[in-house]
Every structure is written in C-alpha cells, then in structure tokens.
Tab-separated table of C-alpha atoms in Angstrom:
chain	number	residue	atom	x	y	z
A	245	MET	CA	-0.158	0.090	-0.085
A	246	LYS	CA	1.405	3.504	-0.663
A	247	LEU	CA	2.325	5.591	2.060
A	248	ASN	CA	0.006	8.403	1.301
A	249	ILE	CA	-3.165	6.314	1.069
A	250	ARG	CA	-1.837	4.502	4.409
A	251	LEU	CA	-1.664	7.974	6.105
A	252	ILE	CA	-4.993	9.084	4.985
A	253	LEU	CA	-6.457	5.784	6.118
A	254	ILE	CA	-4.775	6.144	9.775
A	255	PHE	CA	-6.112	9.757	9.934
A	256	ILE	CA	-9.744	8.851	8.948
A	257	LEU	CA	-9.519	5.808	11.407
A	258	CYS	CA	-8.440	7.909	14.157
A	259	PHE	CA	-10.827	10.689	13.417
A	260	VAL	CA	-13.866	8.108	13.514
A	261	VAL	CA	-12.556	6.732	16.912
A	262	ALA	CA	-12.242	10.484	18.456
A	263	SER	CA	-15.583	11.374	17.094
A	264	VAL	CA	-17.120	7.935	18.796
A	265	THR	CA	-15.309	8.768	21.806
A	266	PHE	CA	-16.689	12.257	21.911
A	267	PHE	CA	-20.286	11.094	21.558
A	268	VAL	CA	-19.707	8.413	24.281
A	269	ILE	CA	-18.572	10.653	26.879
A	270	ILE	CA	-21.256	13.470	25.823
A	271	SER	CA	-23.912	10.582	26.294
A	272	TYR	CA	-22.460	9.923	29.901
A	273	PHE	CA	-23.160	13.698	30.709
A	274	GLN	CA	-26.913	13.466	31.137
A	275	ASP	CA	-27.284	17.182	31.956
A	276	ILE	CA	-25.893	17.999	28.168
A	277	TRP	CA	-28.674	16.192	26.518
A	278	SER	CA	-31.280	17.467	29.177
A	279	PHE	CA	-30.076	20.922	28.186
A	280	GLN	CA	-30.264	20.160	24.490
A	281	GLU	CA	-33.989	18.690	25.053
A	282	GLU	CA	-34.988	21.953	26.710
A	283	GLN	CA	-33.587	23.823	24.039
A	284	LYS	CA	-35.676	21.833	21.230
A	285	LYS	CA	-38.896	22.151	23.520
A	286	GLY	CA	-38.157	26.283	23.532
A	287	GLU	CA	-37.904	26.135	19.707
A	288	LYS	CA	-40.954	24.155	19.563
A	289	VAL	CA	-42.884	26.777	21.649
A	290	GLU	CA	-41.258	29.569	19.549
A	291	TYR	CA	-42.556	27.811	16.312
A	292	VAL	CA	-46.292	27.727	17.833
A	293	LEU	CA	-45.815	31.333	18.848
A	294	HIS	CA	-44.884	32.410	15.342
A	295	GLN	CA	-47.714	30.323	13.697
A	296	THR	CA	-50.330	31.890	16.260
A	297	ARG	CA	-49.303	35.323	15.507
A	298	GLN	CA	-49.533	34.942	11.574
A	299	VAL	CA	-52.942	33.343	12.077
A	300	ALA	CA	-54.284	36.417	13.884
A	301	GLU	CA	-52.821	38.801	11.805
A	302	LYS	CA	-54.118	37.120	8.622
A	303	THR	CA	-57.745	36.639	10.123
A	304	ASN	CA	-57.677	40.180	11.193
A	305	LEU	CA	-58.925	39.406	14.538
A	306	ASP	CA	-60.256	42.444	16.890
A	307	LEU	CA	-59.413	42.428	20.374
A	308	SER	CA	-63.101	43.003	21.215
A	309	ASP	CA	-63.996	39.757	19.341
A	310	ARG	CA	-63.776	37.584	22.491
A	311	ASN	CA	-65.144	34.596	20.854
A	312	ALA	CA	-63.191	34.346	17.888
A	313	ILE	CA	-59.798	34.897	19.934
A	314	MET	CA	-60.951	32.379	22.454
A	315	GLU	CA	-61.849	29.692	19.483
A	316	MET	CA	-58.301	30.476	18.092
A	317	LEU	CA	-56.633	29.748	21.489
A	318	SER	CA	-58.708	26.765	22.184
A	319	ASP	CA	-57.559	25.062	18.959
A	320	ILE	CA	-53.987	25.666	19.760
A	321	LYS	CA	-54.392	24.541	23.454
A	322	GLN	CA	-56.036	21.257	21.803
A	323	GLN	CA	-53.103	20.845	19.714
A	324	HIS	CA	-50.598	21.615	22.581
A	325	PRO	CA	-52.219	20.827	25.766
A	326	THR	CA	-49.217	21.459	27.749
A	327	LEU	CA	-49.152	25.136	26.679
A	328	SER	CA	-50.990	28.036	28.229
A	329	LEU	CA	-51.749	31.102	26.403
A	330	LEU	CA	-52.519	34.489	26.984
A	331	VAL	CA	-53.668	37.814	24.939
A	332	ALA	CA	-53.191	41.358	26.369
A	333	ASP	CA	-53.611	44.631	24.606
A	334	GLY	CA	-50.943	47.310	24.067
A	335	ASN	CA	-51.116	48.557	27.717
A	336	GLY	CA	-50.506	44.795	29.195
A	337	ASP	CA	-53.966	44.357	30.256
A	338	VAL	CA	-55.349	40.711	30.055
A	339	LYS	CA	-57.737	40.162	27.667
A	340	PHE	CA	-58.196	36.490	26.924
A	341	GLN	CA	-56.316	33.433	28.504
A	342	THR	CA	-56.566	29.855	28.844
A	343	GLU	CA	-56.853	28.160	32.236
A	344	SER	CA	-53.527	28.281	33.760
A	345	PRO	CA	-52.960	29.013	37.446
A	346	ARG	CA	-49.107	30.008	36.623
A	347	ILE	CA	-49.909	32.500	34.085
A	348	ARG	CA	-52.714	34.427	36.219
A	349	GLU	CA	-49.962	34.666	39.168
A	350	LYS	CA	-47.700	36.365	36.737
A	351	ASN	CA	-47.495	40.275	36.387
A	352	ILE	CA	-48.156	40.523	32.506
A	353	LYS	CA	-47.172	44.154	32.331
A	354	LYS	CA	-43.866	43.401	34.023
A	355	LEU	CA	-42.975	40.561	31.538
A	356	ILE	CA	-44.072	42.665	28.727
A	357	GLN	CA	-41.719	45.397	29.967
A	358	GLU	CA	-38.914	43.281	30.185
A	359	LYS	CA	-39.520	41.975	26.532
A	360	MET	CA	-39.568	45.465	25.264
A	361	ASN	CA	-35.766	45.969	26.640
A	362	PHE	CA	-34.861	43.518	24.009
A	363	ASN	CA	-34.831	43.641	19.986
A	364	GLY	CA	-36.501	41.245	18.005
A	365	GLN	CA	-39.957	39.683	17.226
A	366	THR	CA	-40.106	37.266	20.020
A	367	GLN	CA	-38.504	36.982	23.295
A	368	ARG	CA	-37.943	34.320	25.579
A	369	THR	CA	-38.121	35.198	29.314
A	370	GLY	CA	-38.997	33.376	32.600
A	371	ASP	CA	-37.699	32.371	35.988
A	372	HIS	CA	-36.033	29.082	37.275
A	373	GLN	CA	-39.081	26.942	36.847
A	374	TYR	CA	-40.788	28.044	33.714
A	375	SER	CA	-40.519	30.262	31.029
A	376	TYR	CA	-42.597	32.697	28.866
A	377	PHE	CA	-42.615	33.489	25.030
A	378	ILE	CA	-43.934	36.940	24.130
A	379	SER	CA	-44.509	38.215	20.666
A	380	PRO	CA	-46.354	41.444	19.624
A	381	VAL	CA	-49.395	41.034	17.362
A	382	THR	CA	-51.465	43.302	15.507
A	383	PHE	CA	-55.215	42.791	16.057
A	384	ASN	CA	-56.866	44.635	13.155
A	385	GLY	CA	-54.705	47.805	13.371
A	386	GLU	CA	-54.454	47.554	17.142
A	387	MET	CA	-51.290	46.375	18.760
A	388	GLY	CA	-51.475	43.848	21.394
A	389	TYR	CA	-49.294	40.701	22.936
A	390	LEU	CA	-49.249	37.053	22.637
A	391	VAL	CA	-47.984	35.219	25.382
A	392	ILE	CA	-47.341	31.521	25.692
A	393	ASP	CA	-46.150	29.808	29.017
A	394	SER	CA	-44.078	26.589	28.571
A	395	PRO	CA	-44.284	23.714	31.002
A	396	PRO	CA	-42.241	23.924	34.069
A	397	SER	CA	-38.374	22.925	33.430
A	398	LYS	CA	-37.245	19.971	35.768
A	399	TRP	CA	-33.809	20.708	34.984
A	400	GLU	CA	-31.471	23.939	34.498
A	401	MET	CA	-28.093	23.911	33.009
A	402	ASN	CA	-25.410	26.289	34.242
A	403	PRO	CA	-23.462	27.487	31.176
A	404	ILE	CA	-20.101	27.228	32.795
A	405	LYS	CA	-20.936	23.478	33.563
A	406	TYR	CA	-22.065	22.994	30.122
A	407	ASN	CA	-19.010	24.240	28.400
A	408	ARG	CA	-16.652	22.359	30.930
A	409	GLN	CA	-18.613	19.108	29.869
A	410	VAL	CA	-18.415	19.736	26.397
A	411	TYR	CA	-14.572	20.693	26.740
A	412	THR	CA	-13.829	17.607	28.635
A	413	ALA	CA	-15.337	15.504	26.005
A	414	LEU	CA	-13.549	17.317	23.257
A	415	GLY	CA	-10.139	17.044	25.120
A	416	ILE	CA	-10.636	13.422	25.810
A	417	SER	CA	-11.428	12.731	22.162
A	418	VAL	CA	-8.573	14.842	21.101
A	419	ILE	CA	-6.172	12.767	23.385
A	420	ALA	CA	-7.516	9.582	21.853
A	421	PHE	CA	-7.021	10.876	18.235
A	422	LEU	CA	-3.534	11.604	19.532
A	423	VAL	CA	-2.720	8.264	21.161
A	424	LEU	CA	-4.079	5.956	18.530
A	425	PHE	CA	-2.352	8.187	15.737
A	426	PHE	CA	0.986	7.692	17.627
A	427	LEU	CA	0.330	3.852	17.890
A	428	LEU	CA	-0.542	3.728	14.105
A	429	MET	CA	2.399	5.804	13.010
A	430	ARG	CA	4.947	4.198	15.524
A	431	PRO	CA	5.817	1.326	12.688
A	432	ILE	CA	6.208	4.142	10.048
A	433	THR	CA	8.421	6.389	12.179
A	434	ASN	CA	10.643	3.494	13.375
A	435	TYR	CA	11.188	2.214	10.020
A	436	ILE	CA	12.215	5.991	9.094
A	437	LYS	CA	14.556	6.025	12.025
A	438	GLN	CA	15.933	2.478	10.929
A	439	ILE	CA	16.499	3.930	7.397
A	440	GLU	CA	18.066	7.045	8.992
A	441	GLN	CA	20.471	4.921	11.193
A	442	GLY	CA	21.137	2.492	8.238
A	443	ILE	CA	22.220	5.824	6.123
A	444	GLY	CA	24.529	6.979	9.114
A	445	ARG	CA	26.195	3.545	9.098
A	446	ILE	CA	26.640	3.940	5.393
A	447	VAL	CA	28.005	7.431	5.787
A	448	LYS	CA	30.775	6.005	8.041
A	449	LYS	CA	31.532	3.469	4.906
A	450	ASP	CA	29.962	0.629	6.611
A	451	TRP	CA	29.055	-0.726	3.176
A	452	THR	CA	28.303	-4.288	4.320
A	453	TYR	CA	25.064	-3.115	5.929
A	454	THR	CA	21.826	-3.568	4.209
A	455	ILE	CA	18.613	-1.756	5.287
A	456	PRO	CA	15.819	-4.129	5.722
A	457	VAL	CA	13.313	-3.609	3.197
A	458	LYS	CA	9.494	-3.613	4.494
A	459	GLY	CA	6.452	-3.780	2.527
A	460	LYS	CA	5.665	-2.257	-0.751
A	461	ASN	CA	5.704	1.506	-0.475
A	462	GLU	CA	7.558	4.637	-0.815
A	463	LEU	CA	9.919	3.901	2.283
A	464	SER	CA	10.596	0.336	1.119
A	465	SER	CA	11.512	1.797	-2.493
A	466	LEU	CA	13.926	4.349	-0.518
A	467	ALA	CA	15.354	1.459	1.499
A	468	THR	CA	15.830	-0.374	-2.028
A	469	ASN	CA	17.474	2.394	-3.694
A	470	ILE	CA	19.765	3.012	-0.590
A	471	ASN	CA	20.598	-0.560	-0.478
A	472	TRP	CA	21.570	-0.425	-4.325
A	473	MET	CA	23.615	2.665	-3.841
A	474	THR	CA	25.422	0.995	-0.897
A	475	GLN	CA	26.197	-2.025	-3.201
A	476	GLN	CA	27.408	0.258	-5.953
A	477	LEU	CA	29.620	1.936	-3.445
A	478	ARG	CA	30.885	-1.251	-2.176
A	479	GLU	CA	31.653	-2.590	-5.650
A	480	ARG	CA	33.560	0.568	-6.658
A	481	PHE	CA	35.475	0.565	-3.331
A	482	GLU	CA	36.329	-2.931	-4.296
A	483	HIS	CA	37.315	-1.942	-7.850
A	484	GLU	CA	39.355	0.877	-6.363
A	485	ARG	CA	41.086	-1.432	-3.918
A	486	LYS	CA	42.087	-4.004	-6.749
A	487	VAL	CA	43.130	-0.929	-8.734
A	488	GLU	CA	45.538	-0.007	-5.940
A	489	GLN	CA	46.452	-3.682	-5.343
A	490	SER	CA	47.040	-3.961	-9.092
A	491	LYS	CA	49.006	-0.788	-9.170
A	492	ASN	CA	51.317	-2.006	-6.219
A	493	GLU	CA	51.569	-5.527	-7.952
A	494	LEU	CA	52.685	-3.644	-11.124
A	495	ILE	CA	55.377	-1.558	-9.368
A	496	THR	CA	56.422	-5.029	-7.549
A	497	ASN	CA	56.477	-6.975	-10.727
A	498	LEU	CA	58.003	-4.047	-12.929
A	499	SER	CA	60.926	-3.837	-10.727
A	500	HIS	CA	61.452	-7.375	-10.582
A	501	ASP	CA	61.277	-7.840	-14.309
A	502	LEU	CA	63.353	-4.779	-15.042
A	503	ARG	CA	65.901	-5.364	-12.358
A	504	THR	CA	66.945	-9.085	-13.594
A	505	PRO	CA	68.019	-8.186	-16.982
A	506	LEU	CA	69.513	-4.729	-15.982
A	507	THR	CA	71.363	-6.520	-13.223
A	508	SER	CA	72.761	-8.937	-15.642
A	509	ILE	CA	73.498	-6.363	-18.031
A	510	ILE	CA	75.548	-4.331	-15.191
A	511	GLY	CA	77.352	-7.714	-14.249
A	512	TYR	CA	78.364	-8.563	-17.729
A	513	LEU	CA	79.599	-4.863	-18.501
A	514	GLN	CA	81.460	-5.088	-15.461
A	515	LEU	CA	83.446	-8.107	-16.412
A	516	VAL	CA	83.980	-6.377	-19.841
A	517	LYS	CA	85.188	-3.312	-17.948
A	518	ASP	CA	87.438	-5.057	-15.726
A	519	ASP	CA	88.862	-7.200	-18.232
A	520	ARG	CA	87.851	-10.454	-16.429
A	521	TYR	CA	87.675	-12.544	-19.713
A	522	LYS	CA	90.041	-15.154	-20.902
A	523	SER	CA	89.690	-15.053	-24.698
A	524	LYS	CA	88.028	-13.033	-27.489
A	525	VAL	CA	85.515	-15.732	-27.641
A	526	GLU	CA	84.482	-15.223	-24.123
A	527	LEU	CA	84.315	-11.294	-24.644
A	528	ASP	CA	82.199	-12.031	-27.616
A	529	GLU	CA	79.986	-14.152	-25.588
A	530	TYR	CA	79.668	-11.528	-22.803
A	531	VAL	CA	78.725	-8.986	-25.445
A	532	ASP	CA	76.054	-11.014	-27.158
A	533	THR	CA	74.576	-11.957	-23.614
A	534	THR	CA	74.445	-8.398	-23.074
A	535	TYR	CA	72.902	-7.495	-26.344
A	536	ARG	CA	70.110	-10.149	-25.916
A	537	LEU	CA	69.290	-8.988	-22.306
A	538	SER	CA	69.231	-5.282	-23.655
A	539	GLN	CA	66.681	-6.415	-26.157
A	540	LYS	CA	64.720	-8.469	-23.670
A	541	LEU	CA	64.586	-5.264	-21.463
A	542	LYS	CA	63.725	-2.831	-24.461
A	543	GLN	CA	60.905	-5.212	-25.489
A	544	LEU	CA	59.742	-5.089	-21.640
A	545	LEU	CA	59.509	-1.531	-21.766
A	546	ASP	CA	57.958	-1.275	-25.467
A	547	GLU	CA	55.035	-3.406	-24.004
A	548	LEU	CA	54.742	-1.744	-20.788
A	549	PHE	CA	54.603	1.464	-22.958
A	550	GLU	CA	52.096	-0.180	-25.256
A	551	TYR	CA	49.891	-1.341	-22.252
A	552	THR	CA	49.798	2.196	-20.577
A	553	LYS	CA	49.062	3.815	-24.110
A	554	LEU	CA	45.984	1.279	-24.335
A	555	SER	CA	44.866	2.355	-20.942
A	556	LEU	CA	44.394	5.808	-21.797
A	557	PRO	CA	40.790	7.259	-22.039
A	558	ASP	CA	41.482	8.692	-25.563
A	559	VAL	CA	42.636	5.807	-27.548
A	560	GLU	CA	42.208	6.097	-31.414
A	561	MET	CA	40.637	3.447	-33.216
A	562	ASN	CA	41.303	2.923	-36.866
A	563	VAL	CA	38.474	0.830	-37.861
A	564	GLN	CA	38.082	-0.532	-41.355
A	565	GLU	CA	36.566	-3.586	-43.029
A	566	ILE	CA	38.876	-6.696	-43.545
A	567	ASP	CA	38.418	-10.410	-44.256
A	568	LEU	CA	39.184	-12.479	-41.079
A	569	VAL	CA	39.630	-15.717	-43.060
A	570	GLY	CA	42.292	-14.096	-45.054
A	571	LEU	CA	44.059	-12.241	-42.169
A	572	LEU	CA	44.409	-15.593	-40.302
A	573	HIS	CA	45.721	-17.339	-43.152
A	574	GLN	CA	48.450	-14.638	-43.461
A	575	LEU	CA	49.521	-14.670	-39.542
A	576	VAL	CA	49.596	-18.503	-39.449
A	577	GLY	CA	51.487	-18.568	-42.754
A	578	GLU	CA	54.060	-16.247	-41.158
A	579	TYR	CA	54.605	-18.572	-38.318
A	580	GLU	CA	54.579	-21.799	-40.403
A	581	PRO	CA	58.428	-22.061	-40.697
A	582	ILE	CA	58.881	-21.638	-36.682
A	583	PHE	CA	56.108	-24.123	-36.171
A	584	GLU	CA	57.761	-26.664	-38.812
A	585	MET	CA	61.151	-26.254	-37.226
A	586	LYS	CA	59.787	-27.532	-33.787
A	587	GLY	CA	57.679	-30.033	-35.472
A	588	TYR	CA	54.336	-28.605	-34.740
A	589	GLN	CA	51.203	-29.027	-37.121
A	590	VAL	CA	48.608	-26.051	-37.387
A	591	HIS	CA	44.997	-27.349	-38.201
A	592	LEU	CA	43.037	-24.655	-39.643
A	593	HIS	CA	39.202	-24.945	-39.403
A	594	LEU	CA	38.047	-21.934	-41.211
A	595	PRO	CA	35.009	-21.144	-43.387
A	596	ALA	CA	35.570	-21.309	-46.967
A	597	ASN	CA	33.751	-18.200	-47.431
A	598	SER	CA	35.269	-14.816	-46.303
A	599	VAL	CA	34.022	-13.389	-42.773
A	600	PRO	CA	34.144	-9.625	-43.222
A	601	LEU	CA	34.876	-7.433	-39.977
A	602	HIS	CA	35.175	-4.156	-38.956
A	603	ILE	CA	38.340	-4.032	-36.703
A	604	ASP	CA	41.488	-2.120	-36.074
A	605	VAL	CA	43.759	-4.193	-38.263
A	606	GLU	CA	47.000	-3.256	-36.391
A	607	LYS	CA	45.812	-3.688	-33.131
A	608	MET	CA	43.941	-7.232	-33.653
A	609	VAL	CA	47.106	-8.332	-35.410
A	610	ARG	CA	48.872	-7.743	-32.338
A	611	VAL	CA	46.141	-10.094	-30.385
A	612	TYR	CA	46.181	-13.061	-32.896
A	613	ASP	CA	50.207	-12.631	-33.293
A	614	ASN	CA	50.369	-12.767	-29.543
A	615	LEU	CA	48.303	-15.836	-29.196
A	616	LEU	CA	50.061	-17.590	-31.714
A	617	SER	CA	53.470	-16.809	-30.305
A	618	ASN	CA	52.232	-18.199	-26.995
A	619	ALA	CA	51.096	-21.331	-28.622
A	620	GLU	CA	54.592	-21.548	-30.040
A	621	LYS	CA	56.382	-21.021	-26.962
A	622	TYR	CA	54.480	-23.131	-24.466
A	623	SER	CA	52.995	-25.746	-26.495
A	624	GLN	CA	53.943	-29.292	-25.143
A	625	GLY	CA	52.079	-31.349	-27.945
A	626	LYS	CA	52.514	-31.537	-31.653
A	627	ASP	CA	49.015	-30.083	-32.598
A	628	ILE	CA	47.858	-26.331	-32.724
A	629	GLU	CA	44.292	-25.820	-33.643
A	630	VAL	CA	43.046	-22.571	-35.091
A	631	LYS	CA	39.104	-22.333	-35.517
A	632	ILE	CA	36.318	-19.651	-36.406
A	633	HIS	CA	32.718	-19.997	-35.009
A	634	GLU	CA	29.973	-17.572	-36.529
A	635	THR	CA	26.832	-16.374	-34.541
A	636	LYS	CA	24.466	-13.631	-35.581
A	637	GLN	CA	25.994	-11.078	-33.304
A	638	GLU	CA	29.834	-12.561	-33.124
A	639	VAL	CA	32.604	-13.982	-34.939
A	640	ILE	CA	34.591	-16.138	-32.308
A	641	THR	CA	38.241	-16.959	-33.053
A	642	SER	CA	39.905	-19.968	-30.994
A	643	ILE	CA	43.464	-20.977	-30.806
A	644	SER	CA	44.176	-24.275	-28.938
A	645	ASN	CA	47.314	-26.285	-27.956
A	646	ILE	CA	48.533	-28.750	-25.495
A	647	THR	CA	50.288	-27.241	-22.509
A	648	HIS	CA	51.109	-27.848	-18.700
A	649	HIS	CA	47.909	-28.442	-16.862
A	650	ILE	CA	46.489	-24.971	-15.719
A	651	SER	CA	43.979	-24.943	-12.910
A	652	LYS	CA	40.785	-22.900	-13.138
A	653	ASP	CA	41.824	-20.329	-10.922
A	654	ASN	CA	45.036	-19.753	-12.939
A	655	VAL	CA	43.114	-19.490	-16.191
A	656	LYS	CA	41.117	-16.446	-14.861
A	657	GLN	CA	44.692	-14.674	-14.122
A	658	LEU	CA	46.159	-15.340	-17.553
A	659	PHE	CA	44.965	-11.673	-18.578
A	660	ASP	CA	46.143	-9.867	-15.565
A	661	ARG	CA	49.369	-7.939	-16.088
A	662	PHE	CA	52.493	-9.598	-15.411
A	663	TYR	CA	50.935	-12.688	-14.517
A	664	ARG	CA	52.722	-15.737	-15.886
A	665	GLY	CA	52.454	-19.366	-14.846
A	666	ASP	CA	55.044	-21.023	-12.635
A	667	GLU	CA	56.600	-23.107	-15.309
A	668	ALA	CA	56.825	-20.030	-17.620
A	669	ARG	CA	58.379	-17.703	-15.129
A	670	SER	CA	60.885	-20.565	-14.064
A	671	SER	CA	61.867	-21.568	-17.667
A	672	LYS	CA	63.972	-19.753	-20.053
A	673	VAL	CA	60.923	-18.749	-22.235
A	674	ALA	CA	61.072	-15.042	-23.128
A	675	GLY	CA	58.063	-13.081	-22.038
A	676	SER	CA	57.078	-9.899	-20.067
A	677	GLY	CA	53.639	-11.100	-18.674
A	678	LEU	CA	51.809	-8.206	-20.422
A	679	GLY	CA	51.057	-9.850	-23.850
A	680	LEU	CA	47.732	-11.310	-22.828
A	681	SER	CA	46.719	-8.233	-20.806
A	682	ILE	CA	47.441	-5.960	-23.857
A	683	SER	CA	45.379	-8.473	-25.956
A	684	LYS	CA	42.436	-8.041	-23.424
A	685	ARG	CA	42.742	-4.300	-23.806
A	686	ILE	CA	42.736	-4.383	-27.373
A	687	VAL	CA	39.590	-6.726	-27.502
A	688	GLU	CA	37.494	-4.665	-25.087
A	689	LEU	CA	38.243	-1.726	-27.331
A	690	HIS	CA	36.576	-3.618	-29.896
A	691	LYS	CA	33.734	-4.244	-27.640
A	692	GLY	CA	34.547	-7.943	-27.671
A	693	ARG	CA	35.361	-10.583	-25.190
A	694	ILE	CA	38.409	-12.668	-24.752
A	695	TRP	CA	38.634	-15.686	-22.236
A	696	ALA	CA	40.373	-18.820	-21.854
A	697	GLU	CA	39.323	-22.638	-21.133
A	698	SER	CA	41.420	-25.325	-19.840
A	699	ASN	CA	40.419	-28.871	-20.517
A	700	GLY	CA	42.957	-31.334	-19.314
A	701	ASP	CA	46.183	-30.407	-20.711
A	702	ARG	CA	44.432	-28.501	-23.482
A	703	LEU	CA	44.194	-24.884	-23.186
A	704	THR	CA	41.805	-22.847	-25.724
A	705	VAL	CA	41.794	-19.008	-25.886
A	706	TYR	CA	38.697	-17.596	-27.453
A	707	VAL	CA	38.385	-14.104	-29.022
A	708	ALA	CA	34.736	-12.906	-29.720
A	709	LEU	CA	34.081	-9.838	-31.972
A	710	PRO	CA	30.982	-8.081	-32.929
A	711	ARG	CA	30.258	-8.437	-36.473
A	712	ASP	CA	29.714	-4.536	-37.270
A	713	LEU	CA	31.895	-1.865	-35.616
A	714	SER	CA	31.805	0.726	-38.187
A	715	SER	CA	29.133	2.898	-36.577
A	716	ILE	CA	30.201	2.531	-33.110
A	717	LYS	CA	32.917	5.169	-31.682
A	718	ILE	CA	34.913	3.519	-28.995
A	719	THR	CA	36.560	5.117	-26.234
A	720	ASN	CA	38.401	3.638	-22.947
A	721	ASP	CA	35.953	5.217	-20.708
A	722	GLN	CA	33.100	2.988	-22.294
A	723	ILE	CA	35.102	-0.139	-21.483
A	724	HIS	CA	35.589	0.830	-17.759
A	725	HIS	CA	31.968	1.838	-17.225
C-alpha cells in the first residue's frame, strides 16, 4: 500500500475513533442531553408562537371579538395541551387567556416590559421554573401581545458547567485521536528511524550493512534504492582497492622484471670493464649476452609503454573492414617456418567463404600474433588448432594447444598484468607477462570478449568480436563503465 494512502486511512480511522469517543462521553453527561432537549422544547414553543401570530394577523382578529380569539386559543390548546396562552392589549391588560394558574399569578405588564428591553420579534423570558414566550401581534390595526407559558422545567443548566462538560469530552476525544495516531504511526516512524540509522552507518563507510525492506511503499522503495547505492559504493570501493592492489603489483613486478635483466647487463659490462675474460671468444659471448638482455629489456619497456597507451581514455581506433579468414591465413603462414622447425602442425578450421569484420587491423594483428606466439612458446604437444565460429552477433576465433595443466583459478589470471605461470616464469621462455593483458585491452576496445578455458592439458583461448563495429565510436571510458 502506498504511504500517502496509508496515512490518509490512519487519519480517517483516528478521526472516527475520536468522534465516537466524543459522543460516548457526551452521552455519559446526561445534563447536556437534557439541556439540548430543553432547547428543542423552547424552539417548538417559539414555532407555535410564530404560527399563532400569523393566524391572528391574517384573519384580522379584533381584540373586542372575544369569541373568535377564544376559539383560536382553544384550537392551539387542543394541539398543544401542555401550553398556556394569553392575549393582552398594548397597555399590558389581559384580554383573554386559557386556564392556567401559573400565568394568572404572573405580572403580565412586567413581563411585557422585560420583553421591550430587547430587540426582535419574539423574546423568551422567565424564572428558574418555567418560561414565557412573548410576541407583539397586530389585531385589526391595534397593538397587542401574545404570551405562551411553557411547561415547568425540571432541569436547569449552568452555562459554565455545560461548557466544561463539552470541553472535557472534546479534550478526551483529542487525546484518544493523538494516542491512536501515535500507535498507528509508530511502525512508520520506527522504519524511518531505521533507514536514517542505516544511512548513518553507510556514511561511516559500513558498506556491508543492508537496510531491511519492509512492505511495498515509498519507504521500502527508498530502502531498496539506498541498498542499491550501497552495493554500488561497495563494488566501487572493491574496484578501487583492486586497482590500488594491481598498481602495487605492477610496481613490484615491474621492479622485478626490469631489475633481473638490468642486473645481468651491469654484471656482464662490469666483467668487460675489468677485463675479466680469458679470450676474445668469451668477450664476444659476454657482449652477445648483454645485447640479448638489452633487447629483452627494450621489449619489456615497449610492451609496458603499449599497455599504458592502451589504458588511456582517448585511444584512437582506425576501424576498417577486413576478411578475418584471409588475415588468419596470412598470420599462420608467417608462423609456419617456426612451427615446422619445432615439429608442430597447425590445423586450420576456417570457413570457405570470407568473414568480413570491422576492426582496427593493426591492433587485432597484435592480439592474434600474441596468441600464436604463446602457442609456439608453451605448447607441449604437436597439434595447434585455429578455428572460427560464427553467430548472428559475433565471430569467435579460438586457438588451442597442449600445454602444462592450468587450474581454473590460474586460467582466470592469465589476462592479468605480469601474470606468468610458474613453469613459464621458471623457464627460459622469453616473455614479459603483459602480452595477454594487452590483448584483453585491445579486444575490449573492439567491444569484444576474450577468455580462456582449460580442459585437461589442452588450453583454448577465445576471441569474440561483434560483426559490425563501423558505426560505434569506442573510447576506453566505455570499457571501464
């Protein structure tokens, strides 16, 4: 239920309960009901007085026509037997009256004089036991007065007492409203407080805390959005932590991989400088080794520069259409002499027709060249397979070879910076550990995917590229976001 509807229903319920409470308390105070009954009786008498005056004026009764006036008063007396009526002239002298001991005992002139002190057509006056209702009447052009005596009142109400009882009932009903409203609103206010406390914990970077989602309203939606925001902050924090950790690993690995060849170069140059060689052959060997280590150091620095350049947010892509089948034939052909020299056989499973793709040729050649180079370096078997698989959205290239067994956890790390398997790192195989990481960046720049799967001793690397990249402007920001 929506929060606004729930609040409206709570208000209506509290108002109904408060109203019922008010009337129940009012019913407990009998004086108020009696007072109201007396008011109704007075209004009834005033109505009779008004109707009688109208009849007298419309029929043009004369004060001297005793029979007509008595007939009129008798008719009213029959309809209202509890009332006593009296007709007086302008001087206050009684002309006609019904049988009533009370009205005979009263000073009619005094009553009329009291009436004349007020404005209005009718006036109610009396004492503590009964009331008189007086109204001026024109009898055929002559001023007179009509007086009605109401039944004696068995009850009188002090206005102060009446107000006190009404205010008491009103106060209790207001208290009932507030108490019930507080009780019904308490779950909502508690939930709001819980959300506030949760936000406080999130502000203090407790991103593992999750605000409970209760019901289906605006507050639960707010809690859901806050939890989503917390999850995003937690993931961003984890990402930043991994980036920082990766940065530290980059520095550590870079220091290690640069220091090793640099130390060897310095060592060999120190031997040459100190003439610590036995023959020219040994000197040439030192120079060759130093040159080879320098080339390895240069290769490492070049790949590090390439990786850094690909990580920039404004990488330029020179996208053009090529035939992937023809490109792979060309690249595999360049590696044929190396494969044949090591006794490897390359099995191509490529479509007979061309497979057009929009790619940055130079960058993707770097990817396929790196994968073929790794197959040549680390292959433990004689067979290397290159395949193309097509779907409606993607073209998937796979390069597979037999190598040392790689666990699933290590397979996931193949594309990390400077990652090299234990066998590769301990062997004399040249490599910086940046090749696959660079390949991953290039594939991501093409909106593609690259991953590896290990099945026993066979390792397969897949590269999936979208079929059409011509209408997409790609930046490195899109990859990270």
